């Protein structure tokens, strides 16, 4: 079961970005209708990966609409952070879920 | 402040008899609590299905689809849990009142069309989630004796608080009822 989950994550494509240029991966859990950790700091080119441990689907949606990741229960979704800045984000389905990603140059 | 209290009391009227009983000897049992929570979920799924049939608004439809998906997921977990615990959900006065109230609302909404329907549906989604969340917080969660049931209700509360906020945003994004014809 655990191995299946890991395989599912590995199988995910990162659109438009060759694997060789991928930076470090920072994982954020979607757990108990919250992002954990609530705030992460990464560098341009790094990947943020959201792992949904809840029983319902969630999204990670930048408030400025520049990115939007939908994650089904038990799955993971990822996004390469290409633009430096401070990004507040929410879940579109449960806007009481809020988080922040700081992307350093 | 007094005004806010009155509004909340009005919204929770349906569950008031049990709220009051919870103080006394006749505490809600787990089979009754499970039945109330499941019924509330079913009601919101049926309201969403009505909206999916009636509405032409993209955001309203998306919201309704979210409600169907989430409430089905929570109710499936609830069913699996009561089966595991060998608990048989038990119909009760609170569940019956919720169903009655929902039936009246369904009729009221079925008389409306277009933007007027959308607004009324969204407003009722705010009110209904507020009512259910209030009941979960004040009565259902505190009275649940099984730990796993309590946890599932607490998770449900957080999900439904999200729905309430989502519904509030939806109400704000829809045109005011009086201006509906202009759109
Ligand atoms: Cu969510």
PDB file of C-alpha atoms and ligand atoms in Angstrom:
ATOM      1  CA  UNK A   1       0.000   0.000   0.000  1.00  0.00           C
ATOM      2  CA  UNK A   2       2.762   2.359   0.994  1.00  0.00           C
ATOM      3  CA  UNK A   3       4.831   1.354  -2.008  1.00  0.00           C
ATOM      4  CA  UNK A   4       1.844   1.983  -4.285  1.00  0.00           C
ATOM      5  CA  UNK A   5       1.499   5.510  -2.964  1.00  0.00           C
ATOM      6  CA  UNK A   6       5.174   6.215  -3.577  1.00  0.00           C
ATOM      7  CA  UNK A   7       4.957   4.847  -7.124  1.00  0.00           C
ATOM      8  CA  UNK A   8       1.949   7.053  -7.813  1.00  0.00           C
ATOM      9  CA  UNK A   9       3.957  10.099  -6.772  1.00  0.00           C
ATOM     10  CA  UNK A  10       6.928   9.143  -8.917  1.00  0.00           C
ATOM     11  CA  UNK A  11       4.687   8.592 -11.923  1.00  0.00           C
ATOM     12  CA  UNK A  12       3.443  12.178 -11.853  1.00  0.00           C
ATOM     13  CA  UNK A  13       4.671  14.350 -14.682  1.00  0.00           C
ATOM     14  CA  UNK A  14       5.974  17.830 -14.172  1.00  0.00           C
ATOM     15  CA  UNK A  15       4.678  19.615 -17.262  1.00  0.00           C
ATOM     16  CA  UNK A  16       7.178  21.516 -19.348  1.00  0.00           C
ATOM     17  CA  UNK A  17      10.132  20.968 -17.088  1.00  0.00           C
ATOM     18  CA  UNK A  18      12.844  18.440 -17.986  1.00  0.00           C
ATOM     19  CA  UNK A  19      13.663  16.115 -15.098  1.00  0.00           C
ATOM     20  CA  UNK A  20      17.313  17.177 -15.183  1.00  0.00           C
ATOM     21  CA  UNK A  21      16.503  20.777 -14.249  1.00  0.00           C
ATOM     22  CA  UNK A  22      14.324  19.867 -11.281  1.00  0.00           C
ATOM     23  CA  UNK A  23      15.474  21.299  -7.985  1.00  0.00           C
ATOM     24  CA  UNK A  24      14.838  20.113  -4.465  1.00  0.00           C
ATOM     25  CA  UNK A  25      11.402  18.869  -3.479  1.00  0.00           C
ATOM     26  CA  UNK A  26       9.571  20.280  -0.492  1.00  0.00           C
ATOM     27  CA  UNK A  27       6.578  18.260   0.668  1.00  0.00           C
ATOM     28  CA  UNK A  28       3.477  19.795   2.230  1.00  0.00           C
ATOM     29  CA  UNK A  29       0.853  17.497   3.735  1.00  0.00           C
ATOM     30  CA  UNK A  30      -2.861  18.207   3.277  1.00  0.00           C
ATOM     31  CA  UNK A  31      -4.044  16.809   6.560  1.00  0.00           C
ATOM     32  CA  UNK A  32      -6.987  17.540   8.847  1.00  0.00           C
ATOM     33  CA  UNK A  33      -8.230  20.206   6.402  1.00  0.00           C
ATOM     34  CA  UNK A  34      -4.957  22.135   6.751  1.00  0.00           C
ATOM     35  CA  UNK A  35      -1.586  22.503   5.031  1.00  0.00           C
ATOM     36  CA  UNK A  36       1.291  21.176   7.072  1.00  0.00           C
ATOM     37  CA  UNK A  37       3.629  22.976   7.307  1.00  0.00           C
ATOM     38  CA  UNK A  38       1.551  26.070   6.715  1.00  0.00           C
ATOM     39  CA  UNK A  39       4.523  28.026   5.396  1.00  0.00           C
ATOM     40  CA  UNK A  40       7.486  26.806   3.360  1.00  0.00           C
ATOM     41  CA  UNK A  41      10.452  28.556   1.812  1.00  0.00           C
ATOM     42  CA  UNK A  42      11.959  27.244  -1.438  1.00  0.00           C
ATOM     43  CA  UNK A  43      14.188  28.500  -4.241  1.00  0.00           C
ATOM     44  CA  UNK A  44      13.278  29.171  -7.856  1.00  0.00           C
ATOM     45  CA  UNK A  45      13.266  25.827  -9.678  1.00  0.00           C
ATOM     46  CA  UNK A  46      12.359  23.824  -6.576  1.00  0.00           C
ATOM     47  CA  UNK A  47       9.305  21.613  -6.500  1.00  0.00           C
ATOM     48  CA  UNK A  48       6.529  21.842  -3.946  1.00  0.00           C
ATOM     49  CA  UNK A  49       4.642  18.603  -3.583  1.00  0.00           C
ATOM     50  CA  UNK A  50       1.277  18.404  -1.791  1.00  0.00           C
ATOM     51  CA  UNK A  51       0.373  14.996  -0.362  1.00  0.00           C
ATOM     52  CA  UNK A  52      -3.333  14.703   0.395  1.00  0.00           C
ATOM     53  CA  UNK A  53      -3.904  12.507   3.457  1.00  0.00           C
ATOM     54  CA  UNK A  54      -7.544  13.582   3.888  1.00  0.00           C
ATOM     55  CA  UNK A  55     -10.777  11.872   2.797  1.00  0.00           C
ATOM     56  CA  UNK A  56     -11.741  14.696   0.417  1.00  0.00           C
ATOM     57  CA  UNK A  57     -10.047  16.368  -2.559  1.00  0.00           C
ATOM     58  CA  UNK A  58      -8.182  19.624  -1.986  1.00  0.00           C
ATOM     59  CA  UNK A  59      -6.477  22.209  -4.135  1.00  0.00           C
ATOM     60  CA  UNK A  60      -3.464  24.426  -3.644  1.00  0.00           C
ATOM     61  CA  UNK A  61      -4.471  27.610  -5.437  1.00  0.00           C
ATOM     62  CA  UNK A  62      -2.402  30.792  -5.452  1.00  0.00           C
ATOM     63  CA  UNK A  63      -4.514  33.789  -4.460  1.00  0.00           C
ATOM     64  CA  UNK A  64      -3.107  35.623  -7.485  1.00  0.00           C
ATOM     65  CA  UNK A  65      -4.331  32.645  -9.622  1.00  0.00           C
ATOM     66  CA  UNK A  66      -0.826  32.076 -11.018  1.00  0.00           C
ATOM     67  CA  UNK A  67      -0.989  28.363 -10.132  1.00  0.00           C
ATOM     68  CA  UNK A  68      -3.610  25.797  -9.190  1.00  0.00           C
ATOM     69  CA  UNK A  69      -3.008  22.178  -8.201  1.00  0.00           C
ATOM     70  CA  UNK A  70      -5.887  19.747  -7.623  1.00  0.00           C
ATOM     71  CA  UNK A  71      -5.089  16.773  -5.385  1.00  0.00           C
ATOM     72  CA  UNK A  72      -7.376  13.771  -4.896  1.00  0.00           C
ATOM     73  CA  UNK A  73      -7.526  11.941  -1.535  1.00  0.00           C
ATOM     74  CA  UNK A  74      -4.509   9.669  -1.078  1.00  0.00           C
ATOM     75  CA  UNK A  75      -2.666  11.271  -4.020  1.00  0.00           C
ATOM     76  CA  UNK A  76      -0.003  13.910  -4.494  1.00  0.00           C
ATOM     77  CA  UNK A  77       0.345  16.872  -6.829  1.00  0.00           C
ATOM     78  CA  UNK A  78       3.383  19.004  -7.560  1.00  0.00           C
ATOM     79  CA  UNK A  79       4.325  22.370  -8.939  1.00  0.00           C
ATOM     80  CA  UNK A  80       7.684  23.819  -9.966  1.00  0.00           C
ATOM     81  CA  UNK A  81       8.101  27.259  -8.431  1.00  0.00           C
ATOM     82  CA  UNK A  82       9.379  29.440 -11.261  1.00  0.00           C
ATOM     83  CA  UNK A  83       8.731  32.947  -9.992  1.00  0.00           C
ATOM     84  CA  UNK A  84      10.312  34.469  -6.901  1.00  0.00           C
ATOM     85  CA  UNK A  85       7.948  36.051  -4.403  1.00  0.00           C
ATOM     86  CA  UNK A  86       5.577  35.412  -1.557  1.00  0.00           C
ATOM     87  CA  UNK A  87       2.526  33.369  -2.532  1.00  0.00           C
ATOM     88  CA  UNK A  88      -0.533  33.111  -0.342  1.00  0.00           C
ATOM     89  CA  UNK A  89      -2.603  30.133  -1.348  1.00  0.00           C
ATOM     90  CA  UNK A  90      -5.891  28.487  -0.416  1.00  0.00           C
ATOM     91  CA  UNK A  91      -7.969  25.422  -1.170  1.00  0.00           C
ATOM     92  CA  UNK A  92     -10.748  26.399  -3.592  1.00  0.00           C
ATOM     93  CA  UNK A  93     -13.082  23.806  -2.066  1.00  0.00           C
ATOM     94  CA  UNK A  94     -12.291  24.679   1.556  1.00  0.00           C
ATOM     95  CA  UNK A  95     -11.099  28.288   1.704  1.00  0.00           C
ATOM     96  CA  UNK A  96     -10.486  27.855   5.451  1.00  0.00           C
ATOM     97  CA  UNK A  97      -7.290  26.054   4.335  1.00  0.00           C
ATOM     98  CA  UNK A  98      -4.602  28.665   3.873  1.00  0.00           C
ATOM     99  CA  UNK A  99      -0.867  28.452   3.328  1.00  0.00           C
ATOM    100  CA  UNK A 100       2.114  30.439   2.129  1.00  0.00           C
ATOM    101  CA  UNK A 101       5.055  29.673  -0.135  1.00  0.00           C
ATOM    102  CA  UNK A 102       8.061  31.936  -0.162  1.00  0.00           C
ATOM    103  CA  UNK A 103      10.084  31.508  -3.346  1.00  0.00           C
ATOM    104  CA  UNK A 104      13.585  32.911  -3.013  1.00  0.00           C
ATOM    105  CA  UNK A 105      15.645  33.745  -6.108  1.00  0.00           C
TER     106      UNK A 105
ATOM    107  CA  UNK B   1     -24.014  41.253  20.196  1.00  0.00           C
ATOM    108  CA  UNK B   2     -27.569  40.485  21.319  1.00  0.00           C
ATOM    109  CA  UNK B   3     -28.621  40.634  17.686  1.00  0.00           C
ATOM    110  CA  UNK B   4     -25.991  38.074  16.644  1.00  0.00           C
ATOM    111  CA  UNK B   5     -27.166  35.714  19.358  1.00  0.00           C
ATOM    112  CA  UNK B   6     -30.756  35.964  18.178  1.00  0.00           C
ATOM    113  CA  UNK B   7     -29.737  35.138  14.600  1.00  0.00           C
ATOM    114  CA  UNK B   8     -27.774  32.098  15.703  1.00  0.00           C
ATOM    115  CA  UNK B   9     -30.656  30.920  17.843  1.00  0.00           C
ATOM    116  CA  UNK B  10     -32.935  31.225  14.850  1.00  0.00           C
ATOM    117  CA  UNK B  11     -30.571  29.236  12.655  1.00  0.00           C
ATOM    118  CA  UNK B  12     -30.261  26.467  15.238  1.00  0.00           C
ATOM    119  CA  UNK B  13     -33.932  26.268  16.088  1.00  0.00           C
ATOM    120  CA  UNK B  14     -34.293  22.875  14.480  1.00  0.00           C
ATOM    121  CA  UNK B  15     -31.744  21.280  16.718  1.00  0.00           C
ATOM    122  CA  UNK B  16     -32.739  23.223  19.802  1.00  0.00           C
ATOM    123  CA  UNK B  17     -34.823  20.452  21.387  1.00  0.00           C
ATOM    124  CA  UNK B  18     -31.804  18.181  21.467  1.00  0.00           C
ATOM    125  CA  UNK B  19     -29.499  20.994  22.454  1.00  0.00           C
ATOM    126  CA  UNK B  20     -31.727  21.465  25.461  1.00  0.00           C
ATOM    127  CA  UNK B  21     -32.037  17.751  26.129  1.00  0.00           C
ATOM    128  CA  UNK B  22     -28.307  17.337  26.054  1.00  0.00           C
ATOM    129  CA  UNK B  23     -28.155  19.354  29.276  1.00  0.00           C
ATOM    130  CA  UNK B  24     -30.514  16.931  30.966  1.00  0.00           C
ATOM    131  CA  UNK B  25     -30.635  13.182  31.298  1.00  0.00           C
ATOM    132  CA  UNK B  26     -31.687  12.201  27.750  1.00  0.00           C
ATOM    133  CA  UNK B  27     -28.362  12.672  26.006  1.00  0.00           C
ATOM    134  CA  UNK B  28     -28.108  11.928  22.271  1.00  0.00           C
ATOM    135  CA  UNK B  29     -26.804   8.433  21.636  1.00  0.00           C
ATOM    136  CA  UNK B  30     -24.129   7.545  19.064  1.00  0.00           C
ATOM    137  CA  UNK B  31     -26.686   5.799  16.783  1.00  0.00           C
ATOM    138  CA  UNK B  32     -28.779   8.996  16.817  1.00  0.00           C
ATOM    139  CA  UNK B  33     -25.763  11.261  16.284  1.00  0.00           C
ATOM    140  CA  UNK B  34     -24.612   9.131  13.337  1.00  0.00           C
ATOM    141  CA  UNK B  35     -28.120   9.321  11.867  1.00  0.00           C
ATOM    142  CA  UNK B  36     -28.283  13.117  12.195  1.00  0.00           C
ATOM    143  CA  UNK B  37     -24.849  13.642  10.618  1.00  0.00           C
ATOM    144  CA  UNK B  38     -25.601  11.251   7.759  1.00  0.00           C
ATOM    145  CA  UNK B  39     -29.027  12.851   7.152  1.00  0.00           C
ATOM    146  CA  UNK B  40     -27.520  16.331   7.013  1.00  0.00           C
ATOM    147  CA  UNK B  41     -25.049  15.101   4.380  1.00  0.00           C
ATOM    148  CA  UNK B  42     -27.794  13.502   2.296  1.00  0.00           C
ATOM    149  CA  UNK B  43     -29.836  16.697   2.453  1.00  0.00           C
ATOM    150  CA  UNK B  44     -26.953  18.739   1.098  1.00  0.00           C
ATOM    151  CA  UNK B  45     -26.335  16.209  -1.690  1.00  0.00           C
ATOM    152  CA  UNK B  46     -30.003  16.411  -2.723  1.00  0.00           C
ATOM    153  CA  UNK B  47     -29.917  20.220  -2.654  1.00  0.00           C
ATOM    154  CA  UNK B  48     -26.813  20.087  -4.883  1.00  0.00           C
ATOM    155  CA  UNK B  49     -28.556  17.735  -7.304  1.00  0.00           C
ATOM    156  CA  UNK B  50     -31.447  20.184  -7.533  1.00  0.00           C
ATOM    157  CA  UNK B  51     -28.957  22.977  -8.289  1.00  0.00           C
ATOM    158  CA  UNK B  52     -27.183  20.878 -10.928  1.00  0.00           C
ATOM    159  CA  UNK B  53     -30.514  20.406 -12.694  1.00  0.00           C
ATOM    160  CA  UNK B  54     -31.777  23.950 -12.333  1.00  0.00           C
ATOM    161  CA  UNK B  55     -28.743  26.234 -12.552  1.00  0.00           C
ATOM    162  CA  UNK B  56     -26.955  27.432 -15.687  1.00  0.00           C
ATOM    163  CA  UNK B  57     -24.311  29.276 -13.676  1.00  0.00           C
ATOM    164  CA  UNK B  58     -20.817  27.748 -13.959  1.00  0.00           C
ATOM    165  CA  UNK B  59     -19.765  28.676 -10.409  1.00  0.00           C
ATOM    166  CA  UNK B  60     -23.000  27.446  -8.866  1.00  0.00           C
ATOM    167  CA  UNK B  61     -22.655  24.138 -10.701  1.00  0.00           C
ATOM    168  CA  UNK B  62     -19.016  23.804  -9.646  1.00  0.00           C
ATOM    169  CA  UNK B  63     -19.992  24.463  -6.037  1.00  0.00           C
ATOM    170  CA  UNK B  64     -22.820  21.919  -6.226  1.00  0.00           C
ATOM    171  CA  UNK B  65     -20.420  19.311  -7.649  1.00  0.00           C
ATOM    172  CA  UNK B  66     -18.030  20.016  -4.759  1.00  0.00           C
ATOM    173  CA  UNK B  67     -20.876  19.443  -2.283  1.00  0.00           C
ATOM    174  CA  UNK B  68     -21.877  16.138  -3.875  1.00  0.00           C
ATOM    175  CA  UNK B  69     -18.273  14.909  -3.906  1.00  0.00           C
ATOM    176  CA  UNK B  70     -17.375  15.924  -0.336  1.00  0.00           C
ATOM    177  CA  UNK B  71     -20.613  14.926   1.389  1.00  0.00           C
ATOM    178  CA  UNK B  72     -20.564  11.562  -0.391  1.00  0.00           C
ATOM    179  CA  UNK B  73     -16.973  11.017   0.765  1.00  0.00           C
ATOM    180  CA  UNK B  74     -17.812  11.893   4.379  1.00  0.00           C
ATOM    181  CA  UNK B  75     -20.997   9.810   4.391  1.00  0.00           C
ATOM    182  CA  UNK B  76     -19.151   6.820   2.924  1.00  0.00           C
ATOM    183  CA  UNK B  77     -16.657   7.064   5.784  1.00  0.00           C
ATOM    184  CA  UNK B  78     -19.541   7.362   8.237  1.00  0.00           C
ATOM    185  CA  UNK B  79     -21.215   4.250   6.834  1.00  0.00           C
ATOM    186  CA  UNK B  80     -17.953   2.299   6.970  1.00  0.00           C
ATOM    187  CA  UNK B  81     -17.440   3.408  10.569  1.00  0.00           C
ATOM    188  CA  UNK B  82     -20.916   2.492  11.851  1.00  0.00           C
ATOM    189  CA  UNK B  83     -20.536  -0.885  10.152  1.00  0.00           C
ATOM    190  CA  UNK B  84     -17.173  -1.434  11.804  1.00  0.00           C
ATOM    191  CA  UNK B  85     -18.538  -0.367  15.198  1.00  0.00           C
ATOM    192  CA  UNK B  86     -21.652  -2.456  14.647  1.00  0.00           C
ATOM    193  CA  UNK B  87     -23.818   0.593  15.297  1.00  0.00           C
ATOM    194  CA  UNK B  88     -27.193   0.952  13.593  1.00  0.00           C
ATOM    195  CA  UNK B  89     -28.021   4.628  12.867  1.00  0.00           C
ATOM    196  CA  UNK B  90     -31.277   5.469  14.598  1.00  0.00           C
ATOM    197  CA  UNK B  91     -33.905   7.875  13.270  1.00  0.00           C
ATOM    198  CA  UNK B  92     -34.879  10.586  15.723  1.00  0.00           C
ATOM    199  CA  UNK B  93     -36.713  13.882  16.112  1.00  0.00           C
ATOM    200  CA  UNK B  94     -33.750  16.039  15.023  1.00  0.00           C
ATOM    201  CA  UNK B  95     -33.261  14.036  11.809  1.00  0.00           C
ATOM    202  CA  UNK B  96     -36.985  14.229  11.056  1.00  0.00           C
ATOM    203  CA  UNK B  97     -37.004  17.997  11.565  1.00  0.00           C
ATOM    204  CA  UNK B  98     -33.977  18.392   9.291  1.00  0.00           C
ATOM    205  CA  UNK B  99     -35.706  16.399   6.543  1.00  0.00           C
ATOM    206  CA  UNK B 100     -38.920  18.392   6.935  1.00  0.00           C
ATOM    207  CA  UNK B 101     -37.058  21.693   6.762  1.00  0.00           C
ATOM    208  CA  UNK B 102     -35.144  20.528   3.668  1.00  0.00           C
ATOM    209  CA  UNK B 103     -38.342  19.463   1.928  1.00  0.00           C
ATOM    210  CA  UNK B 104     -39.877  22.910   2.515  1.00  0.00           C
ATOM    211  CA  UNK B 105     -36.713  24.584   1.190  1.00  0.00           C
ATOM    212  CA  UNK B 106     -36.669  22.339  -1.879  1.00  0.00           C
ATOM    213  CA  UNK B 107     -40.217  23.398  -2.739  1.00  0.00           C
ATOM    214  CA  UNK B 108     -39.408  27.056  -2.148  1.00  0.00           C
ATOM    215  CA  UNK B 109     -36.365  26.831  -4.463  1.00  0.00           C
ATOM    216  CA  UNK B 110     -38.249  24.930  -7.158  1.00  0.00           C
ATOM    217  CA  UNK B 111     -40.469  28.004  -7.654  1.00  0.00           C
ATOM    218  CA  UNK B 112     -37.404  30.080  -8.602  1.00  0.00           C
ATOM    219  CA  UNK B 113     -35.551  30.291 -11.918  1.00  0.00           C
ATOM    220  CA  UNK B 114     -32.194  31.498 -13.192  1.00  0.00           C
ATOM    221  CA  UNK B 115     -30.293  34.042 -11.135  1.00  0.00           C
ATOM    222  CA  UNK B 116     -32.983  34.128  -8.442  1.00  0.00           C
ATOM    223  CA  UNK B 117     -32.624  30.373  -7.946  1.00  0.00           C
ATOM    224  CA  UNK B 118     -28.811  30.621  -7.875  1.00  0.00           C
ATOM    225  CA  UNK B 119     -28.817  33.302  -5.201  1.00  0.00           C
ATOM    226  CA  UNK B 120     -31.396  31.541  -3.046  1.00  0.00           C
ATOM    227  CA  UNK B 121     -29.578  28.209  -3.329  1.00  0.00           C
ATOM    228  CA  UNK B 122     -26.232  29.778  -2.399  1.00  0.00           C
ATOM    229  CA  UNK B 123     -27.771  31.678   0.520  1.00  0.00           C
ATOM    230  CA  UNK B 124     -29.394  28.522   1.818  1.00  0.00           C
ATOM    231  CA  UNK B 125     -26.067  26.691   1.552  1.00  0.00           C
ATOM    232  CA  UNK B 126     -24.565  29.307   3.873  1.00  0.00           C
ATOM    233  CA  UNK B 127     -27.488  28.995   6.312  1.00  0.00           C
ATOM    234  CA  UNK B 128     -27.610  25.192   6.221  1.00  0.00           C
ATOM    235  CA  UNK B 129     -23.874  24.720   6.780  1.00  0.00           C
ATOM    236  CA  UNK B 130     -24.038  27.297   9.572  1.00  0.00           C
ATOM    237  CA  UNK B 131     -26.855  25.348  11.209  1.00  0.00           C
ATOM    238  CA  UNK B 132     -25.114  21.971  10.865  1.00  0.00           C
ATOM    239  CA  UNK B 133     -21.747  23.341  12.003  1.00  0.00           C
ATOM    240  CA  UNK B 134     -23.415  24.907  15.040  1.00  0.00           C
ATOM    241  CA  UNK B 135     -25.052  21.586  15.905  1.00  0.00           C
ATOM    242  CA  UNK B 136     -21.778  19.680  15.427  1.00  0.00           C
ATOM    243  CA  UNK B 137     -19.919  22.069  17.703  1.00  0.00           C
ATOM    244  CA  UNK B 138     -22.486  22.469  20.454  1.00  0.00           C
ATOM    245  CA  UNK B 139     -24.234  19.099  20.514  1.00  0.00           C
ATOM    246  CA  UNK B 140     -23.114  16.289  18.227  1.00  0.00           C
ATOM    247  CA  UNK B 141     -19.342  16.281  18.831  1.00  0.00           C
ATOM    248  CA  UNK B 142     -19.545  16.843  22.621  1.00  0.00           C
ATOM    249  CA  UNK B 143     -22.159  14.091  22.986  1.00  0.00           C
ATOM    250  CA  UNK B 144     -20.472  11.465  20.798  1.00  0.00           C
ATOM    251  CA  UNK B 145     -19.035   8.802  23.082  1.00  0.00           C
ATOM    252  CA  UNK B 146     -17.069   6.719  20.582  1.00  0.00           C
ATOM    253  CA  UNK B 147     -13.668   8.263  19.854  1.00  0.00           C
ATOM    254  CA  UNK B 148     -13.626   7.370  16.155  1.00  0.00           C
ATOM    255  CA  UNK B 149     -17.104   8.832  15.642  1.00  0.00           C
ATOM    256  CA  UNK B 150     -16.031  11.987  17.463  1.00  0.00           C
ATOM    257  CA  UNK B 151     -12.936  12.263  15.212  1.00  0.00           C
ATOM    258  CA  UNK B 152     -14.947  11.800  12.021  1.00  0.00           C
ATOM    259  CA  UNK B 153     -17.454  14.444  13.150  1.00  0.00           C
ATOM    260  CA  UNK B 154     -14.582  16.810  13.965  1.00  0.00           C
ATOM    261  CA  UNK B 155     -13.081  16.274  10.498  1.00  0.00           C
ATOM    262  CA  UNK B 156     -16.549  16.774   9.015  1.00  0.00           C
ATOM    263  CA  UNK B 157     -16.886  20.045  10.913  1.00  0.00           C
ATOM    264  CA  UNK B 158     -13.656  21.400   9.396  1.00  0.00           C
ATOM    265  CA  UNK B 159     -14.737  20.324   5.902  1.00  0.00           C
ATOM    266  CA  UNK B 160     -18.188  21.904   6.340  1.00  0.00           C
ATOM    267  CA  UNK B 161     -16.707  25.107   7.753  1.00  0.00           C
ATOM    268  CA  UNK B 162     -14.799  25.255   4.474  1.00  0.00           C
ATOM    269  CA  UNK B 163     -18.067  24.740   2.583  1.00  0.00           C
ATOM    270  CA  UNK B 164     -19.684  27.546   4.554  1.00  0.00           C
ATOM    271  CA  UNK B 165     -16.896  29.958   3.616  1.00  0.00           C
ATOM    272  CA  UNK B 166     -17.003  28.769   0.017  1.00  0.00           C
ATOM    273  CA  UNK B 167     -20.783  29.353  -0.028  1.00  0.00           C
ATOM    274  CA  UNK B 168     -20.325  32.829   1.459  1.00  0.00           C
ATOM    275  CA  UNK B 169     -17.897  33.692  -1.364  1.00  0.00           C
ATOM    276  CA  UNK B 170     -20.374  32.292  -3.880  1.00  0.00           C
ATOM    277  CA  UNK B 171     -23.218  34.456  -2.518  1.00  0.00           C
ATOM    278  CA  UNK B 172     -20.985  37.536  -2.776  1.00  0.00           C
ATOM    279  CA  UNK B 173     -19.982  36.718  -6.353  1.00  0.00           C
ATOM    280  CA  UNK B 174     -23.580  36.362  -7.578  1.00  0.00           C
ATOM    281  CA  UNK B 175     -25.538  39.417  -8.691  1.00  0.00           C
ATOM    282  CA  UNK B 176     -27.980  40.866  -6.142  1.00  0.00           C
ATOM    283  CA  UNK B 177     -31.493  39.485  -6.519  1.00  0.00           C
ATOM    284  CA  UNK B 178     -32.940  42.832  -7.582  1.00  0.00           C
ATOM    285  CA  UNK B 179     -30.326  43.267 -10.314  1.00  0.00           C
ATOM    286  CA  UNK B 180     -30.692  39.731 -11.605  1.00  0.00           C
ATOM    287  CA  UNK B 181     -32.726  40.691 -14.681  1.00  0.00           C
ATOM    288  CA  UNK B 182     -30.061  43.102 -15.883  1.00  0.00           C
ATOM    289  CA  UNK B 183     -27.679  40.138 -16.319  1.00  0.00           C
TER     290      UNK B 183
HETATM  291 CU1  LIG C   1      -9.831  21.519   0.617  1.00  0.00          CU
END
